PDB file of C-alpha atoms in Angstrom:
ATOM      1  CA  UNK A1434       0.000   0.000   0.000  1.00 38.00           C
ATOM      2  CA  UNK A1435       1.222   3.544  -0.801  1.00 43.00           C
ATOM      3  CA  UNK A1436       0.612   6.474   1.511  1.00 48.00           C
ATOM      4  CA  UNK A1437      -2.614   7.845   1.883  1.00 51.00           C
ATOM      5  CA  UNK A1438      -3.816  10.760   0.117  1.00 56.00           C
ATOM      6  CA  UNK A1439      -5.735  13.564   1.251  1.00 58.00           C
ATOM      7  CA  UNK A1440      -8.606  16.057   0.035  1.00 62.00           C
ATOM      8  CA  UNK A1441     -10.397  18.794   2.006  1.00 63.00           C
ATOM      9  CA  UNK A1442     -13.131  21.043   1.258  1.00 64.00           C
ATOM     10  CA  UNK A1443     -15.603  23.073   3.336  1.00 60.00           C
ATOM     11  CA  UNK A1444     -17.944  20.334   4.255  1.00 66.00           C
ATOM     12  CA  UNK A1445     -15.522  17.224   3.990  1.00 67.00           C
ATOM     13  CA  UNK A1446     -12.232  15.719   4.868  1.00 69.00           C
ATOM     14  CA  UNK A1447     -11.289  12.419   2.643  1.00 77.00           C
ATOM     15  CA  UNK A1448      -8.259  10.619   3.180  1.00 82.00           C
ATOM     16  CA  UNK A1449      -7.486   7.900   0.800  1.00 83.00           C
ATOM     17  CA  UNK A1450      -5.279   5.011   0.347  1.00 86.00           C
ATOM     18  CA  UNK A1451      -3.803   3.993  -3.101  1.00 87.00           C
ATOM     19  CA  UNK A1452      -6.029   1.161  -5.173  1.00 89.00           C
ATOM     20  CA  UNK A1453      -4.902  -2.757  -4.786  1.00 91.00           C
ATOM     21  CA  UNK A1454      -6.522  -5.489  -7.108  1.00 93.00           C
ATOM     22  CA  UNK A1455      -7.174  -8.844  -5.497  1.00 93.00           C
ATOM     23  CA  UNK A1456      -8.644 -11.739  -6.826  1.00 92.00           C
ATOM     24  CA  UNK A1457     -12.187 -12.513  -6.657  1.00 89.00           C
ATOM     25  CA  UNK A1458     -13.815 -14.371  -3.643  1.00 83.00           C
ATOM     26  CA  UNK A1459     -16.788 -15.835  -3.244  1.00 80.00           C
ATOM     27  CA  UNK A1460     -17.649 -16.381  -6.695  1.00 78.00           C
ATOM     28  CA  UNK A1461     -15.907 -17.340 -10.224  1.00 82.00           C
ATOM     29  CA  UNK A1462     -14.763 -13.835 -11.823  1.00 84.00           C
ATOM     30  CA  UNK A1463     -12.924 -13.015 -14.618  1.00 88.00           C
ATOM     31  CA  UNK A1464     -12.058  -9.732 -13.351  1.00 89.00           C
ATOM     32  CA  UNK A1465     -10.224  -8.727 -10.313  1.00 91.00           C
ATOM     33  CA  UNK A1466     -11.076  -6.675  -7.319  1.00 89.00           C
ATOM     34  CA  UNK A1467     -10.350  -2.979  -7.211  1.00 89.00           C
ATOM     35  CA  UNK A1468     -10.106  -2.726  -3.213  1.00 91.00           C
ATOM     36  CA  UNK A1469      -9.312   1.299  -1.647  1.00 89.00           C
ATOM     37  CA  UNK A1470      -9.557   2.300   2.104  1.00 88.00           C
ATOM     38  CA  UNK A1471     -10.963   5.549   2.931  1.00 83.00           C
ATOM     39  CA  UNK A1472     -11.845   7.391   6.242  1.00 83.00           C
ATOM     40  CA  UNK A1473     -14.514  10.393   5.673  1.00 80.00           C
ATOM     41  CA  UNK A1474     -15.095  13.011   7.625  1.00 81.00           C
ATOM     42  CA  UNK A1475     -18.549  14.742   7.138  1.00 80.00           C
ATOM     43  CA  UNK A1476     -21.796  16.356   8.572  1.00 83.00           C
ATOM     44  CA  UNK A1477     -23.705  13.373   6.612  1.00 83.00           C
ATOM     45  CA  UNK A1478     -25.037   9.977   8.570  1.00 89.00           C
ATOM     46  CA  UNK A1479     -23.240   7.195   7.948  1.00 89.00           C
ATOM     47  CA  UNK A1480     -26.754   5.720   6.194  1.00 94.00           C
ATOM     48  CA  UNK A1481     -26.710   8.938   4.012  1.00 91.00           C
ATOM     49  CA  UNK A1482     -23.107   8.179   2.880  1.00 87.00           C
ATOM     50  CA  UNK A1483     -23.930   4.707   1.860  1.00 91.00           C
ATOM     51  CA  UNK A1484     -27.162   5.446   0.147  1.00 92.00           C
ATOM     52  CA  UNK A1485     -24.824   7.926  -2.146  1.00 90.00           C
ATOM     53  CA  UNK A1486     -22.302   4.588  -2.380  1.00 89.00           C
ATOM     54  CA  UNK A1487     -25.171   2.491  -3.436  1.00 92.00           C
ATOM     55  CA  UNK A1488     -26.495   4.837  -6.089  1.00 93.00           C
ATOM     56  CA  UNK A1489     -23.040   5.701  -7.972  1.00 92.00           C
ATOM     57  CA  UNK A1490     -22.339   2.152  -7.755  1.00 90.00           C
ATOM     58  CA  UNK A1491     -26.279   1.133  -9.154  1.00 92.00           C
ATOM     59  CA  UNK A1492     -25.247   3.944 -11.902  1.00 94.00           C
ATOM     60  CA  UNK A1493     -22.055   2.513 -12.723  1.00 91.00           C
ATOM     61  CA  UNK A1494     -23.957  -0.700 -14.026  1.00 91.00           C
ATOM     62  CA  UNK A1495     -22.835  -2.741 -10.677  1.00 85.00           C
ATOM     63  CA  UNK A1496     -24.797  -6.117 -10.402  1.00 81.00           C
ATOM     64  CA  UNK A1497     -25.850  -7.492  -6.814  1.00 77.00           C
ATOM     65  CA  UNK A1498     -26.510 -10.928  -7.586  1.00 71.00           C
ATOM     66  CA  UNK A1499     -24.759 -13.748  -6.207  1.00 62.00           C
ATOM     67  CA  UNK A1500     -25.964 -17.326  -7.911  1.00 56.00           C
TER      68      UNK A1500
END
């Protein structure tokens, strides 16, 4: 892992690490992970921060189901 990055604005304070494939678990994948830790600070709920997760990741064509 590289050393983490950091962004500020007004509102929010997002410190990043750098991005580290992985193989797939759970199920048969051609394509790898891309894994990324992040710590947020923000005025938002934690529920409100994953709801914004869920719907880039819905937009981004991302596929729930597990067979």
């Amino acid at each position: 892992w590289l050393p983490f990055r950091t962004a500020r604005s007004s509102r929010h304070t997002v410190i990043g690490s750098s991005t580290r494939s992985s193989a797939p678990w759970g199920f048969h994948s051609e394509e790898k992970f891309l894994n990324q830790v992040i710590r947020i600070e923000t005025i938002h709920s934690p529920l409100h921060i994953l709801n914004k997760i869920l719907t880039i990741e819905n937009k981004l064509g991302r596929k729930r189901d597990i067979n």
